[in-house]
């Protein structure tokens, strides 16, 4: 669990391990690696269980203004905007992909 300002705490579950040098009571800085994604307990695959709490209450982090981070340096802004647009496009729904002939042929071969 990481304690932030203004009663905010974040929790990170299912980590495979903590990053080297990270220990209880240590101050964490923005962009510092704190751990590595894992698959612990009864999880079905590697993932991060992330919790965002305000004054001890679970809160949707997308609805909480956590303050501004460091701005993108002017010389990197164009590249940043390009990559950002590409990543946002990947999040758009694309519909159900059509079956490919290769899949149909493989299925037919199994029926023989």
mmCIF file of N, CA and C in Angstrom:
data_model
loop_
_atom_site.group_PDB
_atom_site.id
_atom_site.type_symbol
_atom_site.label_atom_id
_atom_site.label_comp_id
_atom_site.label_asym_id
_atom_site.label_seq_id
_atom_site.Cartn_x
_atom_site.Cartn_y
_atom_site.Cartn_z
ATOM 1 N N UNK A 1 0.852 -1.171 0.000
ATOM 2 C CA UNK A 1 0.000 0.000 0.000
ATOM 3 C C UNK A 1 0.898 1.234 0.000
ATOM 4 N N UNK A 2 0.520 2.210 -0.814
ATOM 5 C CA UNK A 2 1.263 3.470 -0.870
ATOM 6 C C UNK A 2 0.351 4.579 -0.365
ATOM 7 N N UNK A 3 0.853 5.363 0.572
ATOM 8 C CA UNK A 3 0.110 6.501 1.114
ATOM 9 C C UNK A 3 0.512 7.753 0.344
ATOM 10 N N UNK A 4 -0.481 8.410 -0.214
ATOM 11 C CA UNK A 4 -0.279 9.658 -0.947
ATOM 12 C C UNK A 4 -0.814 10.807 -0.092
ATOM 13 N N UNK A 5 -0.731 12.014 -0.596
ATOM 14 C CA UNK A 5 -1.282 13.180 0.100
ATOM 15 C C UNK A 5 -2.810 13.136 0.094
ATOM 16 N N UNK A 6 -3.425 13.924 0.936
ATOM 17 C CA UNK A 6 -4.880 14.141 0.954
ATOM 18 C C UNK A 6 -5.695 12.882 1.233
ATOM 19 N N UNK A 7 -5.172 11.956 2.034
ATOM 20 C CA UNK A 7 -5.930 10.766 2.408
ATOM 21 C C UNK A 7 -6.044 9.721 1.319
ATOM 22 N N UNK A 8 -5.249 9.820 0.275
ATOM 23 C CA UNK A 8 -5.293 8.857 -0.828
ATOM 24 C C UNK A 8 -4.294 7.738 -0.564
ATOM 25 N N UNK A 9 -4.742 6.511 -0.815
ATOM 26 C CA UNK A 9 -3.873 5.333 -0.726
ATOM 27 C C UNK A 9 -4.107 4.487 -1.971
ATOM 28 N N UNK A 10 -3.058 3.851 -2.449
ATOM 29 C CA UNK A 10 -3.197 2.922 -3.570
ATOM 30 C C UNK A 10 -2.631 1.576 -3.147
ATOM 31 N N UNK A 11 -3.242 0.526 -3.652
ATOM 32 C CA UNK A 11 -2.808 -0.846 -3.357
ATOM 33 C C UNK A 11 -2.569 -1.577 -4.673
ATOM 34 N N UNK A 12 -1.587 -2.451 -4.652
ATOM 35 C CA UNK A 12 -1.178 -3.181 -5.852
ATOM 36 C C UNK A 12 -1.076 -4.659 -5.488
ATOM 37 N N UNK A 13 -1.973 -5.468 -6.033
ATOM 38 C CA UNK A 13 -1.999 -6.886 -5.698
ATOM 39 C C UNK A 13 -1.570 -7.770 -6.851
ATOM 40 N N UNK A 14 -1.242 -8.997 -6.524
ATOM 41 C CA UNK A 14 -0.804 -10.036 -7.462
ATOM 42 C C UNK A 14 0.565 -9.744 -8.060
ATOM 43 N N UNK A 15 1.374 -8.946 -7.385
ATOM 44 C CA UNK A 15 2.730 -8.690 -7.878
ATOM 45 C C UNK A 15 3.569 -9.950 -7.699
ATOM 46 N N UNK A 16 4.444 -10.212 -8.661
ATOM 47 C CA UNK A 16 5.341 -11.359 -8.532
ATOM 48 C C UNK A 16 6.457 -11.053 -7.543
ATOM 49 N N UNK A 17 6.859 -9.788 -7.499
ATOM 50 C CA UNK A 17 7.885 -9.353 -6.546
ATOM 51 C C UNK A 17 7.934 -7.830 -6.557
ATOM 52 N N UNK A 18 8.548 -7.277 -5.524
ATOM 53 C CA UNK A 18 8.779 -5.840 -5.468
ATOM 54 C C UNK A 18 10.076 -5.519 -6.193
ATOM 55 N N UNK A 19 10.193 -4.309 -6.669
ATOM 56 C CA UNK A 19 11.425 -3.870 -7.327
ATOM 57 C C UNK A 19 12.550 -3.821 -6.295
ATOM 58 N N UNK A 20 13.762 -3.971 -6.777
ATOM 59 C CA UNK A 20 14.933 -3.932 -5.901
ATOM 60 C C UNK A 20 14.960 -2.619 -5.125
ATOM 61 N N UNK A 21 15.192 -2.721 -3.839
ATOM 62 C CA UNK A 21 15.320 -1.532 -3.007
ATOM 63 C C UNK A 21 14.024 -0.974 -2.464
ATOM 64 N N UNK A 22 12.872 -1.503 -2.886
ATOM 65 C CA UNK A 22 11.584 -1.009 -2.384
ATOM 66 C C UNK A 22 11.269 -1.732 -1.078
ATOM 67 N N UNK A 23 10.995 -0.965 -0.032
ATOM 68 C CA UNK A 23 10.686 -1.562 1.261
ATOM 69 C C UNK A 23 9.680 -0.696 2.027
ATOM 70 N N UNK A 24 9.091 -1.274 3.047
ATOM 71 C CA UNK A 24 8.084 -0.588 3.860
ATOM 72 C C UNK A 24 8.663 0.700 4.433
ATOM 73 N N UNK A 25 7.886 1.770 4.334
ATOM 74 C CA UNK A 25 8.277 3.053 4.891
ATOM 75 C C UNK A 25 9.098 3.928 3.963
ATOM 76 N N UNK A 26 9.486 3.381 2.823
ATOM 77 C CA UNK A 26 10.306 4.136 1.870
ATOM 78 C C UNK A 26 9.445 5.135 1.113
ATOM 79 N N UNK A 27 10.000 6.300 0.809
ATOM 80 C CA UNK A 27 9.318 7.286 -0.030
ATOM 81 C C UNK A 27 9.442 6.826 -1.487
ATOM 82 N N UNK A 28 8.323 6.854 -2.197
ATOM 83 C CA UNK A 28 8.278 6.455 -3.608
ATOM 84 C C UNK A 28 8.141 7.715 -4.444
ATOM 85 N N UNK A 29 8.838 7.760 -5.565
ATOM 86 C CA UNK A 29 8.739 8.933 -6.436
ATOM 87 C C UNK A 29 7.937 8.582 -7.697
ATOM 88 N N UNK A 30 7.390 9.598 -8.330
ATOM 89 C CA UNK A 30 6.621 9.412 -9.558
ATOM 90 C C UNK A 30 7.493 8.715 -10.591
ATOM 91 N N UNK A 31 6.925 7.765 -11.308
ATOM 92 C CA UNK A 31 7.563 6.973 -12.365
ATOM 93 C C UNK A 31 8.510 5.899 -11.842
ATOM 94 N N UNK A 32 8.640 5.735 -10.542
ATOM 95 C CA UNK A 32 9.506 4.694 -9.988
ATOM 96 C C UNK A 32 8.823 3.345 -10.125
ATOM 97 N N UNK A 33 9.556 2.331 -10.536
ATOM 98 C CA UNK A 33 9.025 0.972 -10.575
ATOM 99 C C UNK A 33 8.917 0.475 -9.143
ATOM 100 N N UNK A 34 7.739 -0.014 -8.775
ATOM 101 C CA UNK A 34 7.550 -0.507 -7.413
ATOM 102 C C UNK A 34 7.450 -2.023 -7.361
ATOM 103 N N UNK A 35 7.106 -2.662 -8.478
ATOM 104 C CA UNK A 35 6.981 -4.112 -8.490
ATOM 105 C C UNK A 35 6.717 -4.611 -9.889
ATOM 106 N N UNK A 36 6.509 -5.927 -9.983
ATOM 107 C CA UNK A 36 6.336 -6.575 -11.280
ATOM 108 C C UNK A 36 5.065 -7.420 -11.273
ATOM 109 N N UNK A 37 4.335 -7.372 -12.369
ATOM 110 C CA UNK A 37 3.060 -8.068 -12.496
ATOM 111 C C UNK A 37 3.262 -9.564 -12.288
ATOM 112 N N UNK A 38 2.329 -10.163 -11.581
ATOM 113 C CA UNK A 38 2.407 -11.593 -11.322
ATOM 114 C C UNK A 38 1.045 -12.243 -11.409
ATOM 115 N N UNK A 39 0.977 -13.475 -10.938
ATOM 116 C CA UNK A 39 -0.265 -14.245 -10.937
ATOM 117 C C UNK A 39 -0.289 -15.054 -9.646
ATOM 118 N N UNK A 40 -0.759 -14.443 -8.574
ATOM 119 C CA UNK A 40 -0.752 -15.105 -7.278
ATOM 120 C C UNK A 40 -2.159 -15.511 -6.875
ATOM 121 N N UNK A 41 -2.250 -16.327 -5.848
ATOM 122 C CA UNK A 41 -3.552 -16.764 -5.363
ATOM 123 C C UNK A 41 -4.276 -17.601 -6.397
ATOM 124 N N UNK A 42 -5.550 -17.340 -6.587
ATOM 125 C CA UNK A 42 -6.366 -18.109 -7.531
ATOM 126 C C UNK A 42 -6.542 -17.395 -8.863
ATOM 127 N N UNK A 43 -5.680 -16.440 -9.177
ATOM 128 C CA UNK A 43 -5.827 -15.715 -10.444
ATOM 129 C C UNK A 43 -5.576 -16.658 -11.612
ATOM 130 N N UNK A 44 -6.186 -16.356 -12.739
ATOM 131 C CA UNK A 44 -6.064 -17.214 -13.920
ATOM 132 C C UNK A 44 -4.965 -16.764 -14.866
ATOM 133 N N UNK A 45 -4.291 -15.684 -14.545
ATOM 134 C CA UNK A 45 -3.200 -15.203 -15.386
ATOM 135 C C UNK A 45 -2.597 -13.948 -14.796
ATOM 136 N N UNK A 46 -1.454 -13.542 -15.326
ATOM 137 C CA UNK A 46 -0.790 -12.346 -14.812
ATOM 138 C C UNK A 46 -1.662 -11.103 -14.991
ATOM 139 N N UNK A 47 -1.782 -10.334 -13.940
ATOM 140 C CA UNK A 47 -2.523 -9.073 -13.996
ATOM 141 C C UNK A 47 -2.210 -8.265 -12.746
ATOM 142 N N UNK A 48 -2.607 -7.022 -12.745
ATOM 143 C CA UNK A 48 -2.433 -6.156 -11.589
ATOM 144 C C UNK A 48 -3.788 -5.888 -10.958
ATOM 145 N N UNK A 49 -3.905 -6.153 -9.674
ATOM 146 C CA UNK A 49 -5.103 -5.775 -8.921
ATOM 147 C C UNK A 49 -4.798 -4.416 -8.313
ATOM 148 N N UNK A 50 -5.494 -3.385 -8.769
ATOM 149 C CA UNK A 50 -5.225 -2.005 -8.362
ATOM 150 C C UNK A 50 -6.395 -1.478 -7.559
ATOM 151 N N UNK A 51 -6.114 -0.917 -6.407
ATOM 152 C CA UNK A 51 -7.147 -0.284 -5.589
ATOM 153 C C UNK A 51 -6.768 1.166 -5.337
ATOM 154 N N UNK A 52 -7.776 2.031 -5.364
ATOM 155 C CA UNK A 52 -7.595 3.465 -5.138
ATOM 156 C C UNK A 52 -8.558 3.854 -4.032
ATOM 157 N N UNK A 53 -8.040 4.270 -2.897
ATOM 158 C CA UNK A 53 -8.879 4.597 -1.749
ATOM 159 C C UNK A 53 -8.703 6.057 -1.348
ATOM 160 N N UNK A 54 -9.817 6.699 -1.013
ATOM 161 C CA UNK A 54 -9.796 8.067 -0.499
ATOM 162 C C UNK A 54 -10.409 8.011 0.896
ATOM 163 N N UNK A 55 -9.619 8.384 1.888
ATOM 164 C CA UNK A 55 -10.049 8.306 3.292
ATOM 165 C C UNK A 55 -10.581 6.918 3.634
ATOM 166 N N UNK A 56 -9.905 5.882 3.113
ATOM 167 C CA UNK A 56 -10.254 4.499 3.416
ATOM 168 C C UNK A 56 -11.384 3.917 2.599
ATOM 169 N N UNK A 57 -11.985 4.711 1.714
ATOM 170 C CA UNK A 57 -13.117 4.225 0.917
ATOM 171 C C UNK A 57 -12.687 3.975 -0.522
ATOM 172 N N UNK A 58 -13.016 2.796 -1.084
ATOM 173 C CA UNK A 58 -12.699 2.539 -2.494
ATOM 174 C C UNK A 58 -13.329 3.611 -3.376
ATOM 175 N N UNK A 59 -12.560 4.115 -4.323
ATOM 176 C CA UNK A 59 -12.982 5.214 -5.187
ATOM 177 C C UNK A 59 -12.547 4.918 -6.612
ATOM 178 N N UNK A 60 -13.373 5.295 -7.578
ATOM 179 C CA UNK A 60 -13.006 5.145 -8.983
ATOM 180 C C UNK A 60 -11.895 6.152 -9.286
ATOM 181 N N UNK A 61 -10.684 5.684 -9.610
ATOM 182 C CA UNK A 61 -9.580 6.620 -9.844
ATOM 183 C C UNK A 61 -9.803 7.517 -11.054
ATOM 184 N N UNK A 62 -10.652 7.100 -11.983
ATOM 185 C CA UNK A 62 -10.908 7.928 -13.155
ATOM 186 C C UNK A 62 -11.794 9.120 -12.811
ATOM 187 N N UNK A 63 -12.411 9.098 -11.645
ATOM 188 C CA UNK A 63 -13.279 10.205 -11.240
ATOM 189 C C UNK A 63 -12.625 11.093 -10.190
ATOM 190 N N UNK A 64 -11.382 10.840 -9.887
ATOM 191 C CA UNK A 64 -10.682 11.617 -8.863
ATOM 192 C C UNK A 64 -9.539 12.372 -9.518
ATOM 193 N N UNK A 65 -9.504 13.679 -9.301
ATOM 194 C CA UNK A 65 -8.409 14.487 -9.823
ATOM 195 C C UNK A 65 -7.210 14.301 -8.902
ATOM 196 N N UNK A 66 -6.200 13.616 -9.398
ATOM 197 C CA UNK A 66 -5.010 13.337 -8.595
ATOM 198 C C UNK A 66 -3.968 14.428 -8.744
ATOM 199 N N UNK A 67 -4.305 15.498 -9.432
ATOM 200 C CA UNK A 67 -3.349 16.586 -9.622
ATOM 201 C C UNK A 67 -2.545 16.378 -10.890
ATOM 202 N N UNK A 68 -1.904 17.414 -11.292
ATOM 203 C CA UNK A 68 -1.127 17.365 -12.533
ATOM 204 C C UNK A 68 0.211 16.680 -12.300
ATOM 205 N N UNK A 69 0.621 15.884 -13.268
ATOM 206 C CA UNK A 69 1.958 15.304 -13.246
ATOM 207 C C UNK A 69 2.909 16.252 -13.945
ATOM 208 N N UNK A 70 4.091 15.784 -14.199
ATOM 209 C CA UNK A 70 5.061 16.600 -14.922
ATOM 210 C C UNK A 70 4.594 16.755 -16.369
ATOM 211 N N UNK A 71 4.661 17.947 -16.943
ATOM 212 C CA UNK A 71 4.248 18.122 -18.342
ATOM 213 C C UNK A 71 5.237 17.444 -19.288
ATOM 214 N N UNK A 72 4.740 17.074 -20.461
ATOM 215 C CA UNK A 72 5.604 16.497 -21.492
ATOM 216 C C UNK A 72 6.503 17.618 -22.010
ATOM 217 N N UNK A 73 7.819 17.386 -22.043
ATOM 218 C CA UNK A 73 8.717 18.431 -22.558
ATOM 219 C C UNK A 73 8.355 18.812 -23.991
ATOM 220 N N UNK A 74 8.491 20.070 -24.323
ATOM 221 C CA UNK A 74 8.103 20.589 -25.642
ATOM 222 C C UNK A 74 8.742 19.804 -26.775
ATOM 223 N N UNK A 75 10.003 19.416 -26.630
ATOM 224 C CA UNK A 75 10.687 18.716 -27.724
ATOM 225 C C UNK A 75 10.147 17.298 -27.938
ATOM 226 N N UNK A 76 9.412 16.738 -26.970
ATOM 227 C CA UNK A 76 8.842 15.396 -27.099
ATOM 228 C C UNK A 76 7.336 15.415 -27.355
ATOM 229 N N UNK A 77 6.726 16.586 -27.332
ATOM 230 C CA UNK A 77 5.267 16.703 -27.413
ATOM 231 C C UNK A 77 4.695 16.110 -28.692
ATOM 232 N N UNK A 78 5.318 16.349 -29.833
ATOM 233 C CA UNK A 78 4.812 15.828 -31.106
ATOM 234 C C UNK A 78 4.812 14.299 -31.106
ATOM 235 N N UNK A 79 5.912 13.695 -30.682
ATOM 236 C CA UNK A 79 5.992 12.229 -30.615
ATOM 237 C C UNK A 79 4.982 11.685 -29.615
ATOM 238 N N UNK A 80 4.855 12.353 -28.482
ATOM 239 C CA UNK A 80 3.895 11.944 -27.462
ATOM 240 C C UNK A 80 2.481 11.932 -28.030
ATOM 241 N N UNK A 81 2.096 13.003 -28.722
ATOM 242 C CA UNK A 81 0.750 13.095 -29.289
ATOM 243 C C UNK A 81 0.494 11.993 -30.306
ATOM 244 N N UNK A 82 1.504 11.651 -31.110
ATOM 245 C CA UNK A 82 1.363 10.585 -32.109
ATOM 246 C C UNK A 82 1.121 9.240 -31.432
ATOM 247 N N UNK A 83 1.953 8.899 -30.461
ATOM 248 C CA UNK A 83 1.813 7.623 -29.760
ATOM 249 C C UNK A 83 0.496 7.581 -28.987
ATOM 250 N N UNK A 84 0.128 8.680 -28.366
ATOM 251 C CA UNK A 84 -1.133 8.753 -27.622
ATOM 252 C C UNK A 84 -2.312 8.466 -28.541
ATOM 253 N N UNK A 85 -2.323 9.075 -29.717
ATOM 254 C CA UNK A 85 -3.414 8.855 -30.674
ATOM 255 C C UNK A 85 -3.469 7.393 -31.108
ATOM 256 N N UNK A 86 -2.309 6.780 -31.341
ATOM 257 C CA UNK A 86 -2.270 5.371 -31.740
ATOM 258 C C UNK A 86 -2.832 4.473 -30.637
ATOM 259 N N UNK A 87 -2.435 4.724 -29.403
ATOM 260 C CA UNK A 87 -2.911 3.905 -28.289
ATOM 261 C C UNK A 87 -4.402 4.091 -28.046
ATOM 262 N N UNK A 88 -4.892 5.314 -28.147
ATOM 263 C CA UNK A 88 -6.325 5.542 -27.986
ATOM 264 C C UNK A 88 -7.113 4.844 -29.089
ATOM 265 N N UNK A 89 -6.577 4.821 -30.306
ATOM 266 C CA UNK A 89 -7.248 4.133 -31.415
ATOM 267 C C UNK A 89 -7.344 2.635 -31.144
ATOM 268 N N UNK A 90 -6.338 2.064 -30.493
ATOM 269 C CA UNK A 90 -6.362 0.636 -30.168
ATOM 270 C C UNK A 90 -7.448 0.303 -29.151
ATOM 271 N N UNK A 91 -7.870 1.271 -28.380
ATOM 272 C CA UNK A 91 -8.913 1.043 -27.382
ATOM 273 C C UNK A 91 -10.321 1.109 -27.964
ATOM 274 N N UNK A 92 -10.455 1.605 -29.179
ATOM 275 C CA UNK A 92 -11.767 1.711 -29.810
ATOM 276 C C UNK A 92 -12.299 0.318 -30.138
ATOM 277 N N UNK A 93 -13.608 0.088 -29.947
ATOM 278 C CA UNK A 93 -14.184 -1.216 -30.300
ATOM 279 C C UNK A 93 -14.086 -1.451 -31.800
ATOM 280 N N UNK A 94 -13.803 -2.681 -32.169
ATOM 281 C CA UNK A 94 -13.637 -3.004 -33.589
ATOM 282 C C UNK A 94 -14.683 -3.978 -34.099
ATOM 283 N N UNK A 95 -15.520 -4.512 -33.239
ATOM 284 C CA UNK A 95 -16.498 -5.492 -33.683
ATOM 285 C C UNK A 95 -15.900 -6.888 -33.658
ATOM 286 N N UNK A 96 -16.684 -7.856 -34.086
ATOM 287 C CA UNK A 96 -16.240 -9.248 -34.097
ATOM 288 C C UNK A 96 -15.503 -9.519 -35.395
ATOM 289 N N UNK A 97 -14.278 -10.052 -35.338
ATOM 290 C CA UNK A 97 -13.549 -10.341 -36.573
ATOM 291 C C UNK A 97 -14.204 -11.494 -37.328
ATOM 292 N N UNK A 98 -14.152 -11.408 -38.644
ATOM 293 C CA UNK A 98 -14.705 -12.469 -39.486
ATOM 294 C C UNK A 98 -13.799 -13.691 -39.427
ATOM 295 N N UNK A 99 -14.382 -14.875 -39.586
ATOM 296 C CA UNK A 99 -13.591 -16.108 -39.618
ATOM 297 C C UNK A 99 -12.704 -16.100 -40.850
ATOM 298 N N UNK A 100 -11.521 -16.627 -40.710
ATOM 299 C CA UNK A 100 -10.595 -16.680 -41.842
ATOM 300 C C UNK A 100 -10.675 -18.049 -42.493
ATOM 301 N N UNK A 101 -10.374 -18.139 -43.795
ATOM 302 C CA UNK A 101 -10.395 -19.440 -44.469
ATOM 303 C C UNK A 101 -9.468 -20.450 -43.800
ATOM 304 N N UNK A 102 -8.356 -20.000 -43.237
ATOM 305 C CA UNK A 102 -7.420 -20.924 -42.594
ATOM 306 C C UNK A 102 -8.082 -21.622 -41.410
ATOM 307 N N UNK A 103 -8.897 -20.904 -40.662
ATOM 308 C CA UNK A 103 -9.588 -21.522 -39.543
ATOM 309 C C UNK A 103 -10.607 -22.536 -40.037
ATOM 310 N N UNK A 104 -11.298 -22.196 -41.107
ATOM 311 C CA UNK A 104 -12.275 -23.120 -41.665
ATOM 312 C C UNK A 104 -11.620 -24.397 -42.165
ATOM 313 N N UNK A 105 -10.480 -24.276 -42.817
ATOM 314 C CA UNK A 105 -9.766 -25.445 -43.325
ATOM 315 C C UNK A 105 -9.271 -26.314 -42.178
ATOM 316 N N UNK A 106 -8.795 -25.692 -41.114
ATOM 317 C CA UNK A 106 -8.302 -26.454 -39.965
ATOM 318 C C UNK A 106 -9.443 -27.223 -39.314
ATOM 319 N N UNK A 107 -10.603 -26.591 -39.213
ATOM 320 C CA UNK A 107 -11.752 -27.260 -38.613
ATOM 321 C C UNK A 107 -12.210 -28.423 -39.482
ATOM 322 N N UNK A 108 -12.207 -28.244 -40.793
ATOM 323 C CA UNK A 108 -12.616 -29.311 -41.706
ATOM 324 C C UNK A 108 -11.654 -30.487 -41.620
ATOM 325 N N UNK A 109 -10.373 -30.221 -41.478
ATOM 326 C CA UNK A 109 -9.377 -31.287 -41.395
ATOM 327 C C UNK A 109 -9.587 -32.123 -40.138
ATOM 328 N N UNK A 110 -10.040 -31.525 -39.064
ATOM 329 C CA UNK A 110 -10.263 -32.271 -37.822
ATOM 330 C C UNK A 110 -11.474 -33.184 -37.926
ATOM 331 N N UNK A 111 -12.418 -32.847 -38.783
ATOM 332 C CA UNK A 111 -13.630 -33.655 -38.903
ATOM 333 C C UNK A 111 -13.367 -34.961 -39.632
ATOM 334 N N UNK A 112 -12.287 -35.038 -40.392
ATOM 335 C CA UNK A 112 -11.999 -36.265 -41.164
ATOM 336 C C UNK A 112 -11.554 -37.412 -40.308
#
